Amino acid sequence: MVSFIAAGLLLTALSVASIENIPSKHGKAPSSAQDRSLAAASCKCYPGDACWPTATEWSSLNTTVGGRLVATVPLAAACHDDQWARYDNTTCTALQNSWVDPETHYLSSSSVMAPFFANQSCDPFLPESAQCVIGTYIQYAINVTSADDVSAGIQFATKYNIRLVVRNTGHDYNGKSTGSGTLGLWLHHLKGISISDWSDSHYTGKAIKLGAGVQGSEAYEAADAAGLQVVGGECPTVGIAGGYTQGGGHSALASKHGLAADQTLEWEVVTGTGKHLVANRQSNTDLYWALSGGGGGTYGVVLSMTSKAHLDTATSAMNMTIFASDTTQDAYYEAIEYFHSTLPAIVDSGAMAVWIFTNTSFLISPITAPDVPVADLKTYLAPFETKLNELNITFTSYYAQFDSYLNSFNAMFSPIEVSIAQYGGRLIPRSVVENNNTALTQAYRDINNLGGQFIGVGVNVSKAVVGDVYNAVNPGWRDAVIHTVITTPWSFEAPWSEMLANQRLMTNEMLPKLAALTPNGSAYLNEADFRQPDWKSVFYGTNYDDLLAVKNKYDPNHLFYAVTAVGSDHWTVEDDGTGKMCLA
């Protein structure tokens, strides 16, 4: 019996041997030792293959990393009669009631918040008799505490030809931090935070160094205590230094300071060859450039990130709600069209807007305006409120001014549920809003009527805002005024085939309506359709080839794989139920 750490606690009730023999989602395994050997030549080694490490070899890795190897036990094991536990109705009911809360998942070394990529491997909403297998969850995770742990994981994955992923909280719409037969490098407990003075030829001011496991709320509180504000996500449980910043990272502070990737000063990273490097604008500059907006989980394993920290300011905010039932559909969408026309002036003031709408309701939730007096914010919204009155649309609104960014954030942002939707997206240039707004509104209306729901993010992250930066942010961000997110609702009670149909609807019918208005356009790679046909240009713009060169330099063996990440087409992932990864 081998001891492992699970969610920070010792787990001694499960042997490595029992883990390595768990079947895939559909229980499939190669039919013979000869088949397994042949498969391993061009594919990653998979549980059941002859090349899969023995219990002794996993135990050796566990010793190397100080007993911090975590053997995956699916989070919902208590909802099934399985090899881990018998069905427990009380525990299972509690899990079902909290499954949409990020806190349920981010303390786990293996759980993911995107239900499509969990693939019903161990679904708490399926009957007690349904399967509970590791399936698309990672097989093991190293609870990383140092660069040595990462290097040990890289060496082990290389030696045994095992798929390797980087993970923190599991906040991940596109399944980048999971996969069948995978060893995970789990960075969640790298919680170091320090604030210092920074000075070089590009930036002089306060800086904050964040361990890779630091979540937004932790960074905001540390910054606030020092009279500062830092750029992070609207969901406070998202890690800042991981895929969020590495993918670009929009924020309620984006129109004031730029994207998260625009804040980066330095990265501490372990490369695909196991080298422990520091990357900034003076050394390993190409890696610094790629990590700052070129996508996460593919160039190396980030241990920490140092970013700009800005002096805190008073922050005003507002929210608003209207309902389509109070008026006609034509008037309702006329109001939405008018709101979009006001966005350039709003975001140019330094404010950032979030709004949500279906064909039944429209909510601004919220607009955040750092260093903008609340009286000025009311002035920016006055034309929209006047338009609503002219259309005889009833609305409720709330305005407030707070003495700090953190107080505004805590008061105005609601908890964000997970596992409730599938996602797609498109960046809408300012020119479309200014010159083709009616057609844009019609596209939104058509998509709403197909069942799509929208989250709008209004920002100005142009070069005039971000100043002196050097990064791989998708150039489409620089003239965008709306990041449009399309969601289709996820239901754990609905047939799996219906959820797959919703995904196809996203790819084949919804997103093309926006693409037609934004030819050669862009999308935010962290909140986009993982089946985007032309993802290289849409997610990375003109940066893709240069990013691939960085990938090939620092990860020459393409050890790191993530869905739609730079270089991901080096591999294919089987859709036959095994999820096995093979050379393309």
XYZ file of C-alpha atoms in Angstrom:
584
model
C 0.000 0.000 0.000
C 1.400 3.409 -1.016
C 0.518 6.676 0.705
C -0.505 9.691 -1.370
C -1.653 13.224 -0.633
C -5.218 14.022 -1.679
C -6.385 17.659 -1.539
C -3.646 18.374 1.008
C -4.498 15.344 3.209
C -2.847 11.940 3.450
C -4.703 9.253 1.555
C -3.661 5.724 2.446
C -6.641 3.638 1.408
C -5.755 3.229 -2.237
C -2.864 1.433 -3.879
C -1.118 2.557 -7.001
C -1.821 -0.787 -8.579
C -5.561 -0.290 -8.194
C -5.345 3.136 -9.809
C -3.313 2.116 -12.821
C -5.797 -0.588 -13.796
C -8.849 1.681 -13.901
C -10.444 1.646 -17.375
C -11.177 4.592 -19.598
C -14.634 6.149 -19.856
C -16.002 3.202 -21.814
C -13.754 0.616 -20.190
C -11.699 0.120 -23.338
C -8.086 -1.037 -23.305
C -5.728 -2.394 -25.966
C -6.486 -6.012 -26.724
C -3.027 -7.516 -26.320
C 0.485 -6.760 -25.126
C 1.645 -6.611 -28.754
C -1.052 -4.073 -29.598
C -0.110 -2.041 -26.531
C 3.541 -2.008 -27.493
C 2.772 -0.903 -31.047
C 0.394 1.792 -29.848
C 3.000 3.215 -27.497
C 5.396 3.852 -30.374
C 3.353 6.723 -31.784
C 1.007 7.460 -28.881
C 1.369 8.541 -25.305
C 1.497 5.640 -22.894
C -1.915 4.934 -21.413
C -3.183 2.927 -18.398
C -3.357 -0.696 -19.504
C -0.449 -0.354 -21.943
C 2.614 -2.489 -21.290
C 4.666 0.716 -21.057
C 2.546 2.169 -18.231
C 4.652 2.592 -15.067
C 4.396 -0.081 -12.411
C 3.249 0.516 -8.860
C 6.894 0.515 -7.797
C 7.768 3.178 -10.357
C 4.906 5.423 -9.262
C 5.989 4.880 -5.666
C 9.494 5.973 -6.588
C 8.127 9.208 -8.079
C 6.107 9.727 -4.906
C 9.309 9.444 -2.866
C 11.124 11.847 -5.192
C 8.488 14.544 -4.674
C 8.384 14.125 -0.908
C 5.200 12.063 -0.711
C 3.161 14.649 -2.574
C 1.936 12.459 -5.439
C -1.862 12.499 -5.515
C -3.691 9.451 -6.834
C -6.967 10.585 -8.341
C -10.193 9.621 -6.651
C -13.065 11.158 -8.650
C -14.807 13.841 -6.647
C -18.223 12.253 -7.181
C -17.199 8.708 -6.199
C -19.704 8.787 -3.323
C -22.539 9.043 -5.872
C -21.840 5.540 -7.221
C -21.004 2.046 -6.115
C -17.412 1.904 -7.275
C -13.923 0.776 -6.324
C -13.409 3.777 -4.055
C -16.525 3.862 -1.907
C -20.086 2.705 -1.625
C -22.912 5.038 -2.538
C -23.590 7.661 0.129
C -26.844 9.546 -0.423
C -26.055 12.382 2.007
C -22.642 13.081 0.517
C -23.934 12.748 -3.034
C -26.844 15.127 -2.460
C -24.486 17.696 -0.974
C -22.221 17.359 -4.025
C -25.124 17.796 -6.431
C -26.249 20.926 -4.581
C -22.764 22.463 -4.665
C -21.515 21.186 -8.047
C -21.858 24.625 -9.682
C -19.777 26.302 -6.960
C -16.105 26.706 -7.913
C -15.115 25.945 -4.317
C -16.339 22.390 -4.822
C -13.714 21.811 -7.494
C -10.662 23.983 -6.934
C -9.503 22.156 -3.809
C -9.391 18.959 -5.850
C -6.251 17.943 -7.703
C -8.259 16.446 -10.554
C -11.775 17.865 -10.889
C -12.641 20.165 -13.798
C -15.314 22.812 -14.054
C -16.177 22.271 -17.737
C -18.652 19.372 -17.840
C -18.032 18.602 -21.514
C -14.416 17.718 -20.716
C -15.376 15.701 -17.635
C -17.163 13.509 -20.202
C -19.461 11.917 -17.583
C -16.479 9.947 -16.284
C -17.872 10.124 -12.753
C -20.977 12.292 -12.954
C -22.781 12.986 -9.658
C -26.096 13.409 -11.471
C -26.139 10.001 -13.142
C -27.745 7.002 -11.407
C -25.971 5.189 -8.595
C -25.402 2.244 -10.943
C -23.681 4.361 -13.593
C -19.944 4.101 -14.124
C -17.463 5.989 -12.013
C -14.027 5.829 -13.641
C -11.084 8.188 -13.852
C -11.785 8.499 -17.570
C -10.868 11.999 -18.727
C -9.595 13.106 -15.322
C -5.869 13.050 -14.725
C -4.490 9.811 -13.259
C -2.087 11.466 -10.832
C -1.018 14.936 -9.762
C 2.176 16.185 -8.197
C 1.320 18.717 -5.516
C 4.067 21.116 -6.583
C 6.046 23.046 -3.979
C 9.199 23.867 -5.948
C 10.913 23.830 -9.315
C 12.426 20.471 -8.344
C 8.941 18.936 -8.169
C 8.174 20.205 -11.663
C 11.465 18.884 -13.008
C 10.770 15.493 -11.430
C 7.367 15.389 -13.131
C 8.876 16.353 -16.476
C 11.576 13.691 -16.181
C 9.048 11.010 -15.231
C 6.604 11.936 -18.015
C 9.443 11.986 -20.535
C 10.894 8.655 -19.419
C 7.554 6.833 -19.558
C 6.037 8.793 -22.473
C 3.089 10.031 -20.400
C 0.863 12.971 -21.231
C 1.547 15.939 -18.934
C -0.745 18.869 -18.085
C -0.420 21.978 -15.949
C -3.303 22.775 -13.605
C -4.279 25.036 -10.720
C -7.974 25.480 -9.907
C -9.687 23.715 -12.811
C -11.262 27.009 -13.958
C -10.968 26.102 -17.603
C -13.673 26.285 -20.256
C -11.676 24.397 -22.879
C -10.311 21.367 -21.050
C -6.666 22.431 -21.076
C -5.915 21.113 -17.588
C -7.200 17.562 -17.872
C -6.953 14.515 -20.114
C -7.016 10.727 -20.124
C -3.920 8.952 -18.876
C -2.344 12.171 -17.673
C 0.101 13.260 -14.997
C -0.801 16.704 -13.709
C 1.511 19.331 -12.278
C -0.764 20.836 -9.631
C 0.327 24.368 -8.720
C -2.575 25.307 -6.450
C -0.554 25.528 -3.245
C 2.068 27.952 -4.575
C 0.504 30.824 -2.622
C 3.412 33.203 -2.115
C 2.656 36.943 -2.444
C 5.146 39.785 -2.082
C 5.053 43.470 -2.987
C 8.158 45.406 -3.983
C 9.450 48.416 -5.895
C 10.367 47.839 -9.542
C 12.468 49.987 -11.806
C 13.757 49.397 -15.303
C 13.696 51.299 -18.571
C 10.107 50.200 -19.235
C 8.370 50.561 -15.858
C 9.003 52.176 -12.509
C 6.536 51.595 -9.718
C 5.081 49.013 -7.401
C 5.136 45.333 -8.351
C 3.434 42.255 -6.979
C 4.933 38.771 -7.198
C 2.338 35.997 -7.199
C 2.883 32.280 -6.877
C 1.162 30.282 -9.594
C -1.549 29.139 -7.177
C -2.624 32.601 -6.006
C -6.282 33.281 -6.776
C -7.794 36.635 -7.566
C -9.369 37.298 -4.177
C -6.060 36.575 -2.431
C -4.181 38.995 -4.679
C -6.839 41.714 -4.370
C -6.772 41.568 -0.572
C -2.981 41.691 -0.423
C -2.893 44.634 -2.821
C -5.658 46.484 -0.987
C -3.786 46.159 2.314
C -0.864 47.964 0.650
C -3.046 50.669 -0.915
C -2.814 49.103 -4.351
C -4.957 47.434 -6.994
C -3.964 44.599 -9.322
C -5.468 43.383 -12.572
C -7.255 40.046 -12.190
C -10.419 38.300 -13.291
C -14.027 39.081 -12.490
C -14.331 35.650 -10.867
C -12.350 35.891 -7.619
C -11.385 32.212 -7.504
C -9.514 32.208 -10.840
C -5.738 31.921 -10.522
C -3.978 34.995 -11.874
C -0.574 33.715 -13.030
C -1.855 30.716 -14.981
C -3.901 30.501 -18.158
C -5.765 33.675 -17.204
C -2.820 36.066 -17.632
C -0.968 33.808 -20.058
C -4.039 33.940 -22.309
C -4.490 37.713 -22.052
C -6.866 38.189 -19.130
C -9.671 40.783 -19.206
C -10.555 42.524 -15.955
C -12.797 45.126 -14.379
C -9.612 47.245 -14.390
C -8.788 46.565 -18.050
C -9.897 49.928 -19.479
C -7.828 51.663 -16.796
C -4.633 49.587 -16.924
C -4.921 47.110 -19.812
C -5.187 43.342 -19.898
C -3.519 41.135 -17.303
C -0.846 40.238 -19.869
C -0.070 43.949 -20.222
C 0.978 44.036 -16.562
C 3.635 41.321 -16.592
C 7.181 42.197 -15.590
C 8.756 38.794 -15.030
C 8.024 35.071 -15.141
C 9.646 32.229 -13.216
C 9.256 29.135 -15.355
C 10.443 25.558 -15.838
C 10.756 24.688 -19.524
C 9.946 21.468 -21.329
C 13.562 20.375 -20.956
C 13.470 20.954 -17.195
C 15.418 24.232 -17.119
C 14.472 26.686 -14.362
C 14.509 30.169 -15.928
C 13.559 33.754 -15.268
C 12.035 35.521 -18.273
C 11.637 39.291 -18.542
C 12.376 42.080 -21.003
C 16.096 41.761 -20.353
C 16.618 37.977 -20.454
C 14.830 35.088 -22.165
C 12.784 37.857 -23.735
C 11.154 35.641 -26.343
C 9.756 33.388 -23.612
C 8.582 36.433 -21.633
C 6.800 37.675 -24.754
C 5.083 34.343 -25.412
C 3.953 33.766 -21.828
C 2.429 37.246 -21.756
C -0.708 36.574 -23.766
C 0.332 33.698 -26.033
C -1.663 31.040 -24.187
C -1.080 28.852 -21.158
C 0.066 25.295 -20.612
C 2.347 24.987 -23.615
C 5.684 26.870 -23.315
C 6.597 25.846 -19.784
C 5.377 25.594 -16.207
C 5.040 28.981 -14.543
C 5.957 28.985 -10.857
C 5.475 32.698 -10.268
C 4.691 35.932 -12.051
C 5.641 39.495 -11.179
C 3.256 42.183 -12.418
C 2.590 45.879 -12.117
C 0.610 46.977 -9.068
C -1.192 50.310 -9.294
C -2.076 52.873 -6.683
C -5.606 52.306 -5.473
C -8.369 54.756 -6.320
C -11.952 55.430 -5.425
C -14.139 53.397 -7.754
C -17.687 54.016 -8.895
C -19.988 51.313 -10.201
C -23.528 50.689 -11.403
C -25.889 47.933 -12.406
C -29.207 47.797 -14.228
C -31.959 45.329 -15.124
C -34.632 45.404 -17.825
C -37.059 42.718 -18.971
C -38.275 42.043 -22.488
C -41.758 41.300 -21.153
C -42.177 45.015 -20.411
C -42.082 45.907 -24.098
C -42.005 44.505 -27.626
C -39.096 42.465 -28.949
C -38.325 45.216 -31.462
C -38.124 47.869 -28.740
C -36.131 45.556 -26.477
C -33.429 44.996 -29.094
C -33.492 48.664 -30.062
C -32.536 49.384 -26.460
C -29.696 46.861 -26.560
C -28.461 48.346 -29.824
C -28.452 51.800 -28.270
C -26.528 50.589 -25.222
C -23.834 49.162 -27.458
C -23.559 52.533 -29.222
C -22.738 54.192 -25.882
C -19.885 51.804 -25.092
C -17.009 53.672 -26.759
C -17.537 56.723 -24.553
C -17.971 54.568 -21.438
C -14.836 52.461 -21.891
C -12.762 55.434 -23.038
C -13.366 56.941 -19.592
C -11.500 54.008 -18.037
C -14.638 52.047 -17.143
C -15.230 48.400 -17.918
C -18.706 46.975 -18.485
C -20.172 43.491 -18.067
C -23.691 42.760 -19.257
C -25.747 39.618 -19.780
C -28.710 39.219 -22.080
C -31.085 36.682 -23.544
C -34.270 37.377 -25.474
C -36.040 37.826 -22.130
C -33.770 39.965 -19.935
C -30.845 42.383 -20.047
C -28.608 42.995 -17.020
C -25.634 45.306 -16.626
C -23.723 43.540 -13.889
C -21.776 45.795 -13.362
C -19.970 48.721 -14.922
C -16.787 49.365 -12.916
C -15.191 52.804 -13.186
C -11.927 53.234 -11.243
C -11.022 56.870 -10.575
C -14.281 58.042 -12.174
C -16.643 60.007 -9.882
C -20.088 58.486 -9.665
C -21.592 61.723 -11.018
C -19.531 61.293 -14.190
C -20.576 57.655 -14.500
C -24.223 58.729 -14.315
C -23.516 61.212 -17.094
C -22.125 58.464 -19.339
C -25.247 56.331 -18.756
C -27.758 59.174 -19.011
C -28.292 58.844 -22.799
C -29.109 55.155 -22.390
C -31.570 55.820 -19.581
C -33.171 58.545 -21.684
C -33.530 56.079 -24.553
C -35.202 53.550 -22.257
C -37.684 56.186 -21.122
C -38.419 57.107 -24.735
C -39.129 53.434 -25.463
C -41.325 53.202 -22.334
C -39.116 50.414 -20.981
C -39.107 50.085 -17.216
C -35.686 49.650 -15.648
C -34.052 49.532 -12.255
C -30.562 50.876 -11.734
C -28.143 51.358 -8.867
C -25.117 53.653 -8.670
C -22.517 53.854 -5.932
C -19.037 55.122 -5.247
C -16.588 53.131 -3.134
C -13.385 54.235 -1.446
C -11.348 51.389 -2.962
C -11.391 48.983 -5.863
C -11.699 45.979 -3.560
C -14.783 47.378 -1.840
C -16.365 48.008 -5.238
C -15.489 44.507 -6.425
C -16.862 42.811 -3.320
C -20.099 44.800 -3.455
C -20.849 44.626 -7.171
C -19.646 41.249 -8.455
C -21.780 38.218 -7.701
C -20.370 34.697 -7.320
C -19.881 33.074 -10.722
C -21.247 29.557 -11.107
C -19.397 26.906 -13.088
C -20.432 23.773 -14.997
C -23.528 25.559 -16.299
C -22.665 26.316 -19.926
C -20.570 25.758 -23.016
C -18.754 28.751 -24.455
C -17.863 30.532 -27.664
C -16.712 34.056 -28.341
C -15.724 36.835 -30.709
C -13.968 40.182 -30.319
C -16.085 42.953 -31.832
C -14.047 45.853 -33.230
C -15.035 49.415 -32.424
C -15.640 50.017 -36.125
C -18.444 47.433 -36.186
C -20.227 49.067 -33.259
C -19.812 52.524 -34.763
C -20.620 51.670 -38.392
C -22.625 48.440 -38.471
C -24.433 48.333 -35.146
C -27.850 47.424 -36.563
C -26.490 44.332 -38.295
C -24.623 43.390 -35.111
C -27.827 43.659 -33.090
C -29.682 41.503 -35.608
C -26.984 38.834 -35.279
C -27.326 38.961 -31.493
C -31.092 38.657 -31.801
C -30.851 35.693 -34.167
C -28.425 33.922 -31.839
C -30.674 34.592 -28.833
C -33.547 33.031 -30.747
C -31.409 29.952 -31.431
C -31.004 29.538 -27.668
C -27.685 31.310 -27.253
C -27.114 33.576 -24.284
C -24.683 36.470 -24.200
C -22.140 37.854 -21.797
C -20.747 41.149 -23.027
C -17.447 42.595 -21.831
C -16.862 46.218 -22.827
C -13.234 47.380 -22.724
C -10.666 49.679 -24.243
C -7.248 47.992 -24.131
C -5.786 49.917 -27.037
C -2.118 50.851 -27.214
C -3.053 54.294 -25.922
C -4.229 52.671 -22.680
C -1.565 50.016 -22.144
C 1.483 52.089 -23.083
C 4.911 50.439 -23.203
C 4.257 46.710 -23.403
C 5.879 43.824 -25.236
C 3.709 40.745 -25.397
C 1.881 38.198 -27.520
C -1.650 39.432 -26.836
C -3.907 38.781 -29.820
C -3.782 42.035 -31.828
C -7.565 41.851 -32.169
C -7.869 43.058 -28.582
C -6.326 46.430 -29.393
C -9.249 47.757 -31.458
C -12.022 45.726 -29.807
C -14.765 47.430 -27.817
C -16.769 44.269 -27.018
C -15.629 40.805 -26.097
C -18.785 38.855 -26.910
C -19.220 35.547 -25.117
C -21.923 33.181 -26.367
C -23.081 30.446 -24.023
C -25.418 27.519 -24.477
C -26.844 26.212 -21.211
C -25.594 22.945 -19.779
C -28.008 20.578 -18.062
C -26.870 17.486 -16.199
C -30.402 16.104 -16.507
C -30.576 16.476 -20.303
C -29.327 13.729 -22.629
C -25.618 13.925 -23.466
C -26.568 14.003 -27.156
C -28.481 17.227 -26.581
C -25.423 18.884 -25.045
C -23.316 17.774 -28.013
C -25.942 19.219 -30.334
C -25.691 22.546 -28.488
C -21.942 22.546 -29.088
C -22.422 21.918 -32.802
C -25.004 24.696 -32.881
C -22.415 27.029 -31.370
C -19.768 26.142 -33.942
C -21.912 25.805 -37.043
C -24.684 28.374 -36.654
C -24.161 30.867 -33.831
C -20.549 31.969 -34.145
C -20.627 32.222 -37.958
C -23.193 35.030 -37.617
C -20.623 37.130 -35.747
C -17.754 35.970 -37.939
C -19.612 37.293 -40.976
C -19.516 40.765 -39.419
C -15.864 40.475 -38.393
C -14.008 38.832 -41.307
C -10.422 37.881 -40.466
C -11.451 38.555 -36.890
C -10.377 37.426 -33.453
C -11.561 35.754 -30.273
C -10.330 35.670 -26.694
C -8.699 32.256 -26.506
C -9.714 31.633 -22.872
C -13.421 32.112 -23.580
C -13.917 30.730 -27.050
C -15.192 27.696 -28.916
C -12.631 24.891 -28.676
C -13.911 23.683 -32.060
C -13.224 27.014 -33.769
C -12.193 25.896 -37.300
C -9.525 28.550 -37.938
C -8.363 28.752 -34.322
C -4.727 29.597 -35.040
C -5.541 32.927 -36.672
C -8.672 33.649 -34.611
C -7.031 32.987 -31.222
C -3.493 34.212 -31.915
C -3.676 36.511 -34.921
C -0.410 37.282 -36.664
C 1.574 36.049 -33.649
C 1.054 32.336 -34.246
C 4.181 31.485 -36.226
C 6.451 33.392 -33.841
C 4.761 31.714 -30.881
C 5.324 28.305 -32.438
C 9.031 29.117 -32.770
C 9.144 29.883 -29.032
C 7.276 26.655 -28.309
C 9.752 24.628 -30.356
C 12.701 26.311 -28.627
C 11.629 25.818 -25.006
C 9.598 22.629 -25.388
C 11.291 20.926 -28.344
C 9.685 17.551 -27.651
C 6.179 19.025 -27.374
C 5.779 17.594 -23.902
C 3.173 20.199 -22.960
C -0.196 19.872 -24.665
C -3.364 21.906 -24.179
C -6.483 22.114 -26.327
C -6.024 24.784 -29.049
C -2.705 25.832 -27.519
C 0.166 26.804 -29.784
C 1.646 23.601 -31.197
C -1.311 21.452 -30.134
C -1.781 20.159 -33.682
C 1.432 18.192 -33.131
C -0.916 15.702 -31.438
C -4.376 14.261 -31.924
C -6.669 13.113 -29.136
C -8.798 10.095 -29.976
C -12.576 10.521 -29.792
C -13.209 6.765 -29.528
C -13.837 6.929 -25.783
C -10.222 6.360 -24.717
C -9.050 9.956 -25.095
C -5.636 8.637 -26.069
C -3.149 11.172 -27.430
C -1.101 10.242 -30.503
C 1.187 11.999 -32.940
C -0.727 13.825 -35.644
